[in-house]
Short mmCIF file of C-alpha atoms and ligand atoms in Angstrom, two decimals:
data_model
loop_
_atom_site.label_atom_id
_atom_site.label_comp_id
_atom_site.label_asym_id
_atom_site.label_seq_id
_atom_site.Cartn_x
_atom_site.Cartn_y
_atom_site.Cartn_z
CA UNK G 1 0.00 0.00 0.00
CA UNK G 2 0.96 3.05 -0.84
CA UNK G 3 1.07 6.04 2.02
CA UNK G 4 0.28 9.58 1.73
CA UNK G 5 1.32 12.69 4.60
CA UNK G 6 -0.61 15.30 4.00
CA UNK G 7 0.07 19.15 5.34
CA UNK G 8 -3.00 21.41 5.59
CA UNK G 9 -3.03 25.89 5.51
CA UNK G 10 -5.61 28.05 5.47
CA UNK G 11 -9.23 28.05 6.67
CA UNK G 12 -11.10 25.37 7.52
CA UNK G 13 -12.62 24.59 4.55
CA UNK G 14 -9.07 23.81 3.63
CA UNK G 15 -9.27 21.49 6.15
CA UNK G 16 -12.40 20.00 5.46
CA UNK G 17 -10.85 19.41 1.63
CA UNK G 18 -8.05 17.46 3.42
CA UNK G 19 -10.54 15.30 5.63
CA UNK G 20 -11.92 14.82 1.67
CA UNK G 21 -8.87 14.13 0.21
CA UNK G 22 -8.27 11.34 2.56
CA UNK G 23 -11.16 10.10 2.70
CA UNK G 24 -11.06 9.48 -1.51
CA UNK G 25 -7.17 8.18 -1.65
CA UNK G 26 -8.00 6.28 1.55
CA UNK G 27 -10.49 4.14 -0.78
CA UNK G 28 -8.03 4.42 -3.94
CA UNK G 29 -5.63 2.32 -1.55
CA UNK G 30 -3.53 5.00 -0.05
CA UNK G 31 -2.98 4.59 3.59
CA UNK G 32 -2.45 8.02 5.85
CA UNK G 33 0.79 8.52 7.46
CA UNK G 34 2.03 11.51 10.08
CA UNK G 35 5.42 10.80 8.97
CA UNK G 36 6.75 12.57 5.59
CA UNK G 37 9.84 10.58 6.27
CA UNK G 38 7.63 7.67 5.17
CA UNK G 39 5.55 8.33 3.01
CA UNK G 40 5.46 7.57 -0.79
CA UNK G 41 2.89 11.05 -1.40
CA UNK G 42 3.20 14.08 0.21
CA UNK G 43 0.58 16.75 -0.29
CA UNK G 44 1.02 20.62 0.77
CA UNK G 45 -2.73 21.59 0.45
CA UNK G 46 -2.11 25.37 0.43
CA UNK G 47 -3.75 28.20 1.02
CA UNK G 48 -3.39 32.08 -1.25
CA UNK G 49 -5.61 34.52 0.58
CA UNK G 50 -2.49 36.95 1.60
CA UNK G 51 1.10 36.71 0.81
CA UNK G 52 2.46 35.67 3.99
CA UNK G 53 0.04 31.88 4.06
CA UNK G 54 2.18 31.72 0.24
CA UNK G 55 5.26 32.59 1.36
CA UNK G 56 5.10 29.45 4.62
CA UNK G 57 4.10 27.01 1.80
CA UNK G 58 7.38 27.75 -0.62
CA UNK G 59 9.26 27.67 2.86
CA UNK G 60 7.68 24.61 3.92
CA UNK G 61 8.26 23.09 0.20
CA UNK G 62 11.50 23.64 0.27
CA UNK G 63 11.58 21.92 3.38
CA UNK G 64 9.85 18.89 2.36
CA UNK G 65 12.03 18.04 -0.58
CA UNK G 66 14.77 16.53 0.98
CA UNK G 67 12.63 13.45 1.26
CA UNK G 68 12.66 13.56 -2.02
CA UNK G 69 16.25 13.59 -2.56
CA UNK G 70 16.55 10.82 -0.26
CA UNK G 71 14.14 8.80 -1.63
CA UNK G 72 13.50 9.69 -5.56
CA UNK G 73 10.06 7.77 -6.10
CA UNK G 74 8.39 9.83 -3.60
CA UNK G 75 6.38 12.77 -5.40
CA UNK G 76 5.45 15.75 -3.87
CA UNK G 77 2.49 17.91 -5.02
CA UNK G 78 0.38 21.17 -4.05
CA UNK G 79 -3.21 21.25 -3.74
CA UNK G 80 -5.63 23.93 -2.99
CA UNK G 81 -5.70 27.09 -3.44
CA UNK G 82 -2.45 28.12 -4.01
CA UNK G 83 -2.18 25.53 -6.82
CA UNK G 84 -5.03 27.15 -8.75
CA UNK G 85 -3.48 30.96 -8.04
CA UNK G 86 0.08 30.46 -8.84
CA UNK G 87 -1.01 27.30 -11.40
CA UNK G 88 1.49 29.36 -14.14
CA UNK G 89 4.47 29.92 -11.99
CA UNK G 90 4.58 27.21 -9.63
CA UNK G 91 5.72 24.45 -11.99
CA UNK G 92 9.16 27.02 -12.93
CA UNK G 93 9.48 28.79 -9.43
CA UNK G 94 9.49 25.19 -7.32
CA UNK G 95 10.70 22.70 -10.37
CA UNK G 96 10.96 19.91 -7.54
CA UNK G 97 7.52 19.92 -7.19
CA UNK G 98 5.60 16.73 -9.33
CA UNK G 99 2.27 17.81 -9.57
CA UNK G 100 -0.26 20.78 -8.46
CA UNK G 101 -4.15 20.11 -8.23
CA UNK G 102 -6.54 23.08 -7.66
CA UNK G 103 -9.55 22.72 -5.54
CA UNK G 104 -12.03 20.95 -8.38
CA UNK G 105 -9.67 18.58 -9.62
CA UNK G 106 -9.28 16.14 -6.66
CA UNK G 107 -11.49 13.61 -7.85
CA UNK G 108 -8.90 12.76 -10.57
CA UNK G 109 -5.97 12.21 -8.01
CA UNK G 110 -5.78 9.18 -7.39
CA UNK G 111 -5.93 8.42 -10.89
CA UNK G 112 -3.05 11.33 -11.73
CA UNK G 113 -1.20 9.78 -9.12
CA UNK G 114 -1.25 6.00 -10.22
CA UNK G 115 2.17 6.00 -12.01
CA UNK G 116 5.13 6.83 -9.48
CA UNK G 117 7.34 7.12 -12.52
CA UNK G 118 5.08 9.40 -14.59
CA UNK G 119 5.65 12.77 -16.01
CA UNK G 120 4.89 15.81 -13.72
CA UNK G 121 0.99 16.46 -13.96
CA UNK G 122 -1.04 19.84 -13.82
CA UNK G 123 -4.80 19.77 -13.10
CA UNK G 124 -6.22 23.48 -11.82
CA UNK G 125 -9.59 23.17 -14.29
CA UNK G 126 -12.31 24.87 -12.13
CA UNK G 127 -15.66 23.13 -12.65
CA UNK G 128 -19.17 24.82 -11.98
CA UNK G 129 -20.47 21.65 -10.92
CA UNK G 130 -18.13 19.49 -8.68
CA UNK G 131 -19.09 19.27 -4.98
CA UNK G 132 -17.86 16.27 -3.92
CA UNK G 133 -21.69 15.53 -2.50
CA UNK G 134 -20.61 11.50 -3.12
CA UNK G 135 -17.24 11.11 -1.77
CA UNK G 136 -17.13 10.39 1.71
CA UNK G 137 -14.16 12.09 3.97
CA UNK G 138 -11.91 10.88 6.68
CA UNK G 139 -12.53 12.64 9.40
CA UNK G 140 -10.19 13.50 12.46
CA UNK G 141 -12.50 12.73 14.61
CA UNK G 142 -13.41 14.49 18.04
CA UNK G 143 -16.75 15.92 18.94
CA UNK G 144 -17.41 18.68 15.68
CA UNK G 145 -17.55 17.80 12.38
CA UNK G 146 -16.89 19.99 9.52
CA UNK G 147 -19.82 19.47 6.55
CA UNK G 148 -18.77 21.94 3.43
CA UNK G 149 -22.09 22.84 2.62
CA UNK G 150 -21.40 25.02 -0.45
CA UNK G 151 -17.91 25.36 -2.83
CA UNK G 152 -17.20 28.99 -4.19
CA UNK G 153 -17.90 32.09 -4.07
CA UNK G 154 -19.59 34.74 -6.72
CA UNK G 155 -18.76 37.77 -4.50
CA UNK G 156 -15.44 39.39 -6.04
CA UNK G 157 -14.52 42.00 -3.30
CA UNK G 158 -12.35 43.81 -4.25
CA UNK G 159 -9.60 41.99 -2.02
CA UNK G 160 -10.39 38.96 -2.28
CA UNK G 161 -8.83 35.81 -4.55
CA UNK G 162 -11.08 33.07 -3.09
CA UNK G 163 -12.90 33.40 -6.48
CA UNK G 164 -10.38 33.13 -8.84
CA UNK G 165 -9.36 30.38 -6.91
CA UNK G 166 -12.10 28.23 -5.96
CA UNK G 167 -14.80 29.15 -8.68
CA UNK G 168 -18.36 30.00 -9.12
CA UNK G 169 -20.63 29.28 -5.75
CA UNK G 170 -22.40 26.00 -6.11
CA UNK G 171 -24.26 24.04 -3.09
CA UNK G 172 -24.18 20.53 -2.06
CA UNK G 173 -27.37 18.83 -2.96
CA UNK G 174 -29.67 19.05 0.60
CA UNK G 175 -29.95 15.20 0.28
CA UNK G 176 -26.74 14.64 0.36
CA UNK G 177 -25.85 17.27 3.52
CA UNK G 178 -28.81 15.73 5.59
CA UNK G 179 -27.15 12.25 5.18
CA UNK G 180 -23.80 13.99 6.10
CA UNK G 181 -25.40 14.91 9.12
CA UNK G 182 -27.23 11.78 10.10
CA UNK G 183 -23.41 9.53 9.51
CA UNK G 184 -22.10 12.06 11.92
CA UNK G 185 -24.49 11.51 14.54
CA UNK G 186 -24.04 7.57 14.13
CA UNK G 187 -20.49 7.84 14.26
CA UNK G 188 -20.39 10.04 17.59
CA UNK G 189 -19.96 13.41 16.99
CA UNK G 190 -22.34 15.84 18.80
CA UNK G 191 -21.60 19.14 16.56
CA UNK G 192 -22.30 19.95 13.00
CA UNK G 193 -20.30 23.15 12.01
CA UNK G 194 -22.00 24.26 7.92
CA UNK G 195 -18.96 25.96 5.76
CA UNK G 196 -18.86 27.80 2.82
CA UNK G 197 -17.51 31.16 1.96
CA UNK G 198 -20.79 32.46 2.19
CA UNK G 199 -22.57 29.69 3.61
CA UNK G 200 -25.90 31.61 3.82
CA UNK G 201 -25.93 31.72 0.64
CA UNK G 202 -26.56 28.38 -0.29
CA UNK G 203 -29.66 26.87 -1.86
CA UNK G 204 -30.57 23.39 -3.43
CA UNK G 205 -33.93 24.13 -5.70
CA UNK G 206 -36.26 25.16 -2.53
CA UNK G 207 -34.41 24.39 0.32
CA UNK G 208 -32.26 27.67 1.17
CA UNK G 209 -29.71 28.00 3.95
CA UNK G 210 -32.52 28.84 6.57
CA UNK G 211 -34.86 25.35 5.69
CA UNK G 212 -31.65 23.63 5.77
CA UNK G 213 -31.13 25.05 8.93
CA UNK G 214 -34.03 23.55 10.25
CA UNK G 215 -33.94 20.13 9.27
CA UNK G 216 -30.74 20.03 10.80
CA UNK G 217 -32.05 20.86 13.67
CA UNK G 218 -34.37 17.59 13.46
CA UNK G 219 -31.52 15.55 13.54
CA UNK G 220 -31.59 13.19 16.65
CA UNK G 221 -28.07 12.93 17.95
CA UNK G 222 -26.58 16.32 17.17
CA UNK G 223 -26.44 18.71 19.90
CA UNK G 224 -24.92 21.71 18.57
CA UNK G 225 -25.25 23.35 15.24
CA UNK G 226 -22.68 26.28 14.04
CA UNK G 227 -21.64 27.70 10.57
CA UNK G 228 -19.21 29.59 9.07
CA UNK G 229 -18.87 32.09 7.06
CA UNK G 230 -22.04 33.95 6.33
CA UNK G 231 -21.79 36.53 4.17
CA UNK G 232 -23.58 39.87 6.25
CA UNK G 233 -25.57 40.67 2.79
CA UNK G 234 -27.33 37.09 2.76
CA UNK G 235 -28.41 36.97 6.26
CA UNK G 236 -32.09 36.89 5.63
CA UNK G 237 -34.74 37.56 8.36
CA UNK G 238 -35.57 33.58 7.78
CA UNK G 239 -32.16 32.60 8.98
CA UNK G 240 -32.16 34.90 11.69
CA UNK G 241 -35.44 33.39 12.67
CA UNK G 242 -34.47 30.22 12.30
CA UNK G 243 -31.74 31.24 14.78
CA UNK G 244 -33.91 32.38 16.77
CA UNK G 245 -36.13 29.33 17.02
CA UNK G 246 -34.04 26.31 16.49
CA UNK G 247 -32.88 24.92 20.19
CA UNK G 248 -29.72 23.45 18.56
CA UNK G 249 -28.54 26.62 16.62
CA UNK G 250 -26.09 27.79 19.12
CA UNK G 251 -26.12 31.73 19.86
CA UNK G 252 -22.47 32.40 17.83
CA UNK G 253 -22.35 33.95 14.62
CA UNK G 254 -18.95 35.26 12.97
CA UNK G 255 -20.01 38.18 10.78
CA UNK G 256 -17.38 39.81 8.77
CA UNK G 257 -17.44 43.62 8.71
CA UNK G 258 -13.74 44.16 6.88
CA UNK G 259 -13.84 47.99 7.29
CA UNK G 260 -15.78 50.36 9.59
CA UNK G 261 -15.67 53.18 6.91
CA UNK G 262 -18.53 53.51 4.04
CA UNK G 263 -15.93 54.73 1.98
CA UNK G 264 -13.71 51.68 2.23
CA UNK G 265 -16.94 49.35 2.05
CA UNK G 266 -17.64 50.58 -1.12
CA UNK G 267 -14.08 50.26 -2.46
CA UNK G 268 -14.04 46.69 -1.37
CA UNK G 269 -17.31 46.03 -3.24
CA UNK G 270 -18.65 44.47 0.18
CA UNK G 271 -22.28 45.25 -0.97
CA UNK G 272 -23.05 46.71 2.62
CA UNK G 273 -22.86 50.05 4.76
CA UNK G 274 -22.12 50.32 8.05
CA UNK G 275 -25.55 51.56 9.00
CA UNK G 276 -26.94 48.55 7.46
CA UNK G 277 -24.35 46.01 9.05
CA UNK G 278 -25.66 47.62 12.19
CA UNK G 279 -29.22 47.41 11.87
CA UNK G 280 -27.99 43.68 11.32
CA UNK G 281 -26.61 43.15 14.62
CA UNK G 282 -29.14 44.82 16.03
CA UNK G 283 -32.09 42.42 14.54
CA UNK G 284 -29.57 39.65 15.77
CA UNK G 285 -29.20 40.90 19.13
CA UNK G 286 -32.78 41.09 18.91
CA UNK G 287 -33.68 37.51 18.00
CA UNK G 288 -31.05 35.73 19.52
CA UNK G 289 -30.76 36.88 23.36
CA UNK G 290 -26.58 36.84 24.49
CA UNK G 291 -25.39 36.04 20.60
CA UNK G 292 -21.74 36.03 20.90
CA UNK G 293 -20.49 38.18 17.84
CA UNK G 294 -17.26 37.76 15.80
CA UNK G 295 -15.81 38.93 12.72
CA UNK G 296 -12.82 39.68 10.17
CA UNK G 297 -11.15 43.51 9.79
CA UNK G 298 -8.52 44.66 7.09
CA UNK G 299 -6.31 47.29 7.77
CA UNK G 300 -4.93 49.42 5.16
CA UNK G 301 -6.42 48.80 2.29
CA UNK G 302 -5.51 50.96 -0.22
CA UNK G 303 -7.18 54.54 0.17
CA UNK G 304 -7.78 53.60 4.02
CA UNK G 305 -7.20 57.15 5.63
CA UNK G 306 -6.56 58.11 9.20
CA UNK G 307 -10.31 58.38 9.61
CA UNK G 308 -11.27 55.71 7.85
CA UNK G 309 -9.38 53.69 10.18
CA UNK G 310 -10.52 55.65 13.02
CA UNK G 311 -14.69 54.67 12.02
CA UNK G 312 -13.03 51.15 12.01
CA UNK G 313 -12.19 51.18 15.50
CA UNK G 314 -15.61 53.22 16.04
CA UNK G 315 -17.74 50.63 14.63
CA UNK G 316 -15.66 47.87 16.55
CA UNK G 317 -16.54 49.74 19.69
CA UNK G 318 -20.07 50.21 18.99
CA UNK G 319 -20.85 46.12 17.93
CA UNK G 320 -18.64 45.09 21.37
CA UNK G 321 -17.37 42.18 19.24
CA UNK G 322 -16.82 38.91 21.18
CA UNK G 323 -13.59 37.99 19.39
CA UNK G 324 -12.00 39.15 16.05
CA UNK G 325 -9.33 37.92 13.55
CA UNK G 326 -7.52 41.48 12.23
CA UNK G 327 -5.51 41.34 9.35
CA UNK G 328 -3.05 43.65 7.04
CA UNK G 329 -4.33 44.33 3.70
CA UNK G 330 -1.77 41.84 1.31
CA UNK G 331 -2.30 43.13 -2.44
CA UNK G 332 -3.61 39.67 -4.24
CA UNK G 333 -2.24 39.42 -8.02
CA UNK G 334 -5.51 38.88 -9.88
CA UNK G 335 -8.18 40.58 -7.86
CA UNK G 336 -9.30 44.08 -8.61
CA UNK G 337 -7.66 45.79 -5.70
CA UNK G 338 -4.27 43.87 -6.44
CA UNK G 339 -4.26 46.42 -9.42
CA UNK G 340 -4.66 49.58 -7.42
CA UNK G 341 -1.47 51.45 -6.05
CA UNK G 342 -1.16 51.05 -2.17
CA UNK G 343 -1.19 54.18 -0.66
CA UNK G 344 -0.74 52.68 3.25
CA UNK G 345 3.10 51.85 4.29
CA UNK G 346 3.67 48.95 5.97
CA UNK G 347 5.04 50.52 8.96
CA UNK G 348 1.53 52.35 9.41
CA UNK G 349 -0.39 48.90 8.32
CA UNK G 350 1.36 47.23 11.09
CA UNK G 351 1.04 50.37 13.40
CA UNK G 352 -2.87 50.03 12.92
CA UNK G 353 -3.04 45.83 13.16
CA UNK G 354 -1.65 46.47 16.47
CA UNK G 355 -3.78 49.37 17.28
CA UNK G 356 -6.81 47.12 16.20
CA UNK G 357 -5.47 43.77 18.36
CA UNK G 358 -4.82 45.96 21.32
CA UNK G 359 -8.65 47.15 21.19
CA UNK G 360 -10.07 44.27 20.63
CA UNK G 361 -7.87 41.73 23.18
CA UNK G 362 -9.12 44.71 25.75
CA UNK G 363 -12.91 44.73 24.31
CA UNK G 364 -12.57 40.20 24.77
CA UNK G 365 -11.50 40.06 27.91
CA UNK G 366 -13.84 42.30 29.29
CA UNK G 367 -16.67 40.33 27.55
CA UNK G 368 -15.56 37.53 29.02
CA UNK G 369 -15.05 38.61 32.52
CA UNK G 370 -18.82 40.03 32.70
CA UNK G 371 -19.38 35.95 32.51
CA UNK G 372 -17.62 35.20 35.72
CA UNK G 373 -20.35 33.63 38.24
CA UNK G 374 -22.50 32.46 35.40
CA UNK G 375 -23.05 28.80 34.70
CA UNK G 376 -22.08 27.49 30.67
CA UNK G 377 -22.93 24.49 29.31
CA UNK G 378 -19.21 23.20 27.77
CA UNK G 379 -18.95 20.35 25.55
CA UNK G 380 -15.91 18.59 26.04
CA UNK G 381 -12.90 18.08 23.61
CA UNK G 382 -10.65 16.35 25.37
CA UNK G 383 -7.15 17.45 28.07
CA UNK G 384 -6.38 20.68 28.15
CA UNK G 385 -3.14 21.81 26.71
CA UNK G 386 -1.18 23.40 29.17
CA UNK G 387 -2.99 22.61 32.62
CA UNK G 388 -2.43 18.64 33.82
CA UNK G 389 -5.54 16.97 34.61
CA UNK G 390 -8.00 19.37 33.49
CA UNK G 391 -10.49 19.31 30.42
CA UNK G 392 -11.00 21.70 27.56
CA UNK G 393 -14.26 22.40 25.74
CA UNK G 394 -16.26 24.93 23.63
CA UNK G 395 -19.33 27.14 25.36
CA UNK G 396 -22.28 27.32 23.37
CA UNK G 397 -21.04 31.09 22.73
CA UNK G 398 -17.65 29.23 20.93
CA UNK G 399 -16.01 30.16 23.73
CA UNK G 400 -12.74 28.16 24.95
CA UNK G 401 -13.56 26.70 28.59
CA UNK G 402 -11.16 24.52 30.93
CA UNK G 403 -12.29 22.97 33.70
CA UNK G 404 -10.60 20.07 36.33
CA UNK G 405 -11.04 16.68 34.91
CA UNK G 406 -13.49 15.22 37.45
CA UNK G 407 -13.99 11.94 35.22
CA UNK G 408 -15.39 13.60 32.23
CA UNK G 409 -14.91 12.38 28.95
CA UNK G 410 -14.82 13.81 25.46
CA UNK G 411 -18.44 14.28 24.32
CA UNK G 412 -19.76 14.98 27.48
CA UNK G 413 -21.81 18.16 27.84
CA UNK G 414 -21.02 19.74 31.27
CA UNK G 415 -22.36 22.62 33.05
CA UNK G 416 -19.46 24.36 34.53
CA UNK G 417 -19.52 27.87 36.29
CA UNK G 418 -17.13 30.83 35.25
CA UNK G 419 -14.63 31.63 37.83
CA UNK G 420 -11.81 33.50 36.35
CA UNK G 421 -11.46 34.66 32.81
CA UNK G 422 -8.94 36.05 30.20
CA UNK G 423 -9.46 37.45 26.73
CA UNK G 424 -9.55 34.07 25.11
CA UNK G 425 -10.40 31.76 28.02
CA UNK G 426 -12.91 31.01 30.58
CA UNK G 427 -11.64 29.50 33.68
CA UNK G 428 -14.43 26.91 34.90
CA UNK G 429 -15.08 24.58 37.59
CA UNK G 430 -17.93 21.66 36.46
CA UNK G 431 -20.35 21.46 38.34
N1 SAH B 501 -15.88 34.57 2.93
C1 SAH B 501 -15.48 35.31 4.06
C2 SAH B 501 -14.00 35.58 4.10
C3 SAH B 501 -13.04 34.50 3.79
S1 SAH B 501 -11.35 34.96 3.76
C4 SAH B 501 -16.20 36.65 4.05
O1 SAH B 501 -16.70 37.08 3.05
O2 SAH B 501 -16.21 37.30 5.03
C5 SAH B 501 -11.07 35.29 5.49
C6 SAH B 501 -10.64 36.67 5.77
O3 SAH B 501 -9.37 36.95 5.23
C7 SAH B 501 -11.52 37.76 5.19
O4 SAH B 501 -12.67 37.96 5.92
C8 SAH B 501 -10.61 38.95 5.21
O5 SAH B 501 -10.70 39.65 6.43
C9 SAH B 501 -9.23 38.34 5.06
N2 SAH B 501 -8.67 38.61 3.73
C10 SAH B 501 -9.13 38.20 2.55
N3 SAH B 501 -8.37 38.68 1.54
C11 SAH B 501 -7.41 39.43 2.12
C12 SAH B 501 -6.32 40.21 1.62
N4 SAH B 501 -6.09 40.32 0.31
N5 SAH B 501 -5.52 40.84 2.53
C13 SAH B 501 -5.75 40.73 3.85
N6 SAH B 501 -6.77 40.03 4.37
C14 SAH B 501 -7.59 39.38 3.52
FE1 SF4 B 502 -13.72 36.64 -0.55
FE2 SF4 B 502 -15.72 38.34 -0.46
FE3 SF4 B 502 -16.13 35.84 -1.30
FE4 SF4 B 502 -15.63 36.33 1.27
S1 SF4 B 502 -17.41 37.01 0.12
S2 SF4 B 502 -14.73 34.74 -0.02
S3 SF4 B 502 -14.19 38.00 1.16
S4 SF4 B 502 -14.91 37.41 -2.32
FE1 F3S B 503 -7.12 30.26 1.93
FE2 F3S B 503 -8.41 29.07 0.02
FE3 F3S B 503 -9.42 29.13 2.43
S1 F3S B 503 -7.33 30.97 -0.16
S2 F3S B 503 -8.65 31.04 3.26
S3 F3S B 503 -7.57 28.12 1.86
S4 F3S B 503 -10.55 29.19 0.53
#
């Protein structure tokens, strides 16, 4: 049998392709291995949404190929979506590499890689159609599993290279999601997390995100439903009531804003204003009592101004956001904005990432301390990383809670009060 190691970047769709990939070579008799030193395959399924996630994958490349040189039939290939992005350089910039599959050519791997000896291959065709609805994935296992409900995206900010590099939006048939579901439950897991780039956006004929929503809810078994990312324009008033309504929906939603400035909103083609984002939160905050709020910010994209910035850290104020991921604008060959001069240095960029981190690790702990004395309900993952014999789970809100061990198990779902907490931790005792 042949063995494949397989190294994962980016978001977790990413890693949901990798559970895929597995899961398809696994039954085209390729066994998994943790070991590159060992293995006959090795896979770098990459990721191209800013310059730096690039830049670790040629480093890591570079790394990998000495298991090449010390054992020749071994070929080493790039998937995802740096494949499809850099599909004309790659093959002269890295010349060790053997092959490069973008993110709708997997189902052809195996088959690409039956002959150890053959030529180097290329396969980045992007195909309206392909969700991989019928090929099963190996799964990591653990209490959450990852269902891509929808592959794509028909957005095109401004920023953005997801799709140049993963295609038009298409959803999984409903069928075939519901029976993703129901395998989950039988196999264990307790939480169904939807993705997609805009997962609200999907539909299958009649059954949009918020119906699908709701006959996940049905689903005996599951305990916990989550999904990521919705997109703030296609967050109807049927998914917020189905929010609202369906017991296993938990009260979480990551909402990116990007920007806090019209201006910049409009020159990333978001499709949104910040009153409207607003009024958003507001109708969530509305229907869903306690939602915990996330979300994605850019700094420095070009034409960002002091006070752009500024209504960036305004807005971030007024929303109170639970947690945030805050990122310097990387100029994407191939998107609209990669074309544009940059008119922010990098030593202001980074000046206003910190700026934005600093607010926000402030803003998080303080959410999270206003929870100290209240009871959550945690669903464990399994021993805590840095704290012998204690537990570490997920809230309902998505928040990280440890606890001491007590005899609970992975899977469990333990009501623990809050006594100490930091910006990205609640300190619990079960009780
Ligand atoms: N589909 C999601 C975003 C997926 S990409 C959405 O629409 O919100 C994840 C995050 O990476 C984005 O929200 C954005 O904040 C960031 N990002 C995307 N392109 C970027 C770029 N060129 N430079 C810096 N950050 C970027
Ligand atoms: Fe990128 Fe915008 Fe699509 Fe999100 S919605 S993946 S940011 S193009
Ligand atoms: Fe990166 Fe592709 Fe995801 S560009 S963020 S791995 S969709």
């Amino acid at each position: 049998m042949r063995t494949v190691y397989i190294e994962t970047y980016g978001c977790q769709m990413n890693l949901a392709d990798t559970e895929l990939l597995l899961g398809h070579l696994g039954r085209s008799g390729f066994r998994r291995t943790n070991d590159p030193a060992v293995a006959d395959v090795i896979l770098v399924n990459t990721c191209a949404i800013r310059e730096h996630a690039e830049e670790r994958v040629v480093g890591r490349l570079g790394d990998l190929v000495r298991h090449k040189t010390r054992r020749p039939h071994v070929q080493l290939g790039v998937t995802g979506c740096m494949a499809q992005h850099l599909r004309d350089t790659v093959m002269t910039t890295l010349p060790f590499v053997d092959f490069i599959v973008g993110p709708d050519a997997y189902r052809r791997l195996p088959e690409l890689l039956g002959d150890p000896t053959g030529d180097p291959f290329v396969d980045v065709r992007l195909d309206r159609t392909e969700t991989y609805a019928d090929i099963a994935p190996e799964r990591e296992g653990g209490v959450r599993g990852w269902v891509t409900i929808m592959r794509g995206c028909d957005k095109f900010c401004t920023f953005c290279i997801v799709p140049y590099v993963r295609g038009r939006e298409r959803s999984v048939p409903a069928d075939a999601v519901i029976a993703q579901v129901r395998q989950l439950a039988a196999d264990g897991y307790r939480e169904v997390v939807y993705l997609g780039q805009t997962v609200n956006a999907y539909r299958d004929g009649d059954v949009d995100f918020a119906e699908l929503l709701r006959r996940t809810d049905a689903i005996d078994g599951i305990e916990r439903i989550r999904f990521t990312s919705p997109h703030p324009s296609d967050m109807t008033e049927r998914v917020i009531e189905a929010m609202a309504t369906c017991p296993k929906i938990c009260p979480q939603l990551h909402l990116p804003v990007q920007s806090g400035s019209d201006r910049v909103l409009a020159r990333m083609e978001r499709g949104y204003s910040v009153a409207t984002y607003l009024d958003l939160v507001d109708r969530l905050r509305g229907a869903v009592r306690g939602i915990a709020l996330t979300t994605d910010v850019i700094v420095g994209f070009p034409g960002e101004e002091e006070a752009d910035f500024v209504a960036t850290c305004d807005l971030m104020r007024a929303v109170g956001y639970d947690a945030a991921f805050m990122f310097k604008y990387s100029a994407r060959i191939g998107t609209k904005a990669g074309k544009w001069p940059e008119t922010v240095p990098d030593e202001e960029k980074h000046a206003r990432l910190q700026a934005v981190i600093a607010l926000q690790e402030a803003q998080s702990a303080a959410r999270n301390r206003t929870l100290i004395g209240s009871t959550v309900e945690v669903l464990v993952e399994g021993p805590a990383r840095r704290r012998d014999g204690w537990m570490v789970g997920k809230t309902r809100h998505f928040k990280t809670a440890v606890f001491p061990s007590d005899g609970r198990r992975l899977g469990d779902l333990v009501q623990a009060r809050v006594t100490d907490a930091t910006a990205h931790t609640l300190v619990s005792a079960a009780l």
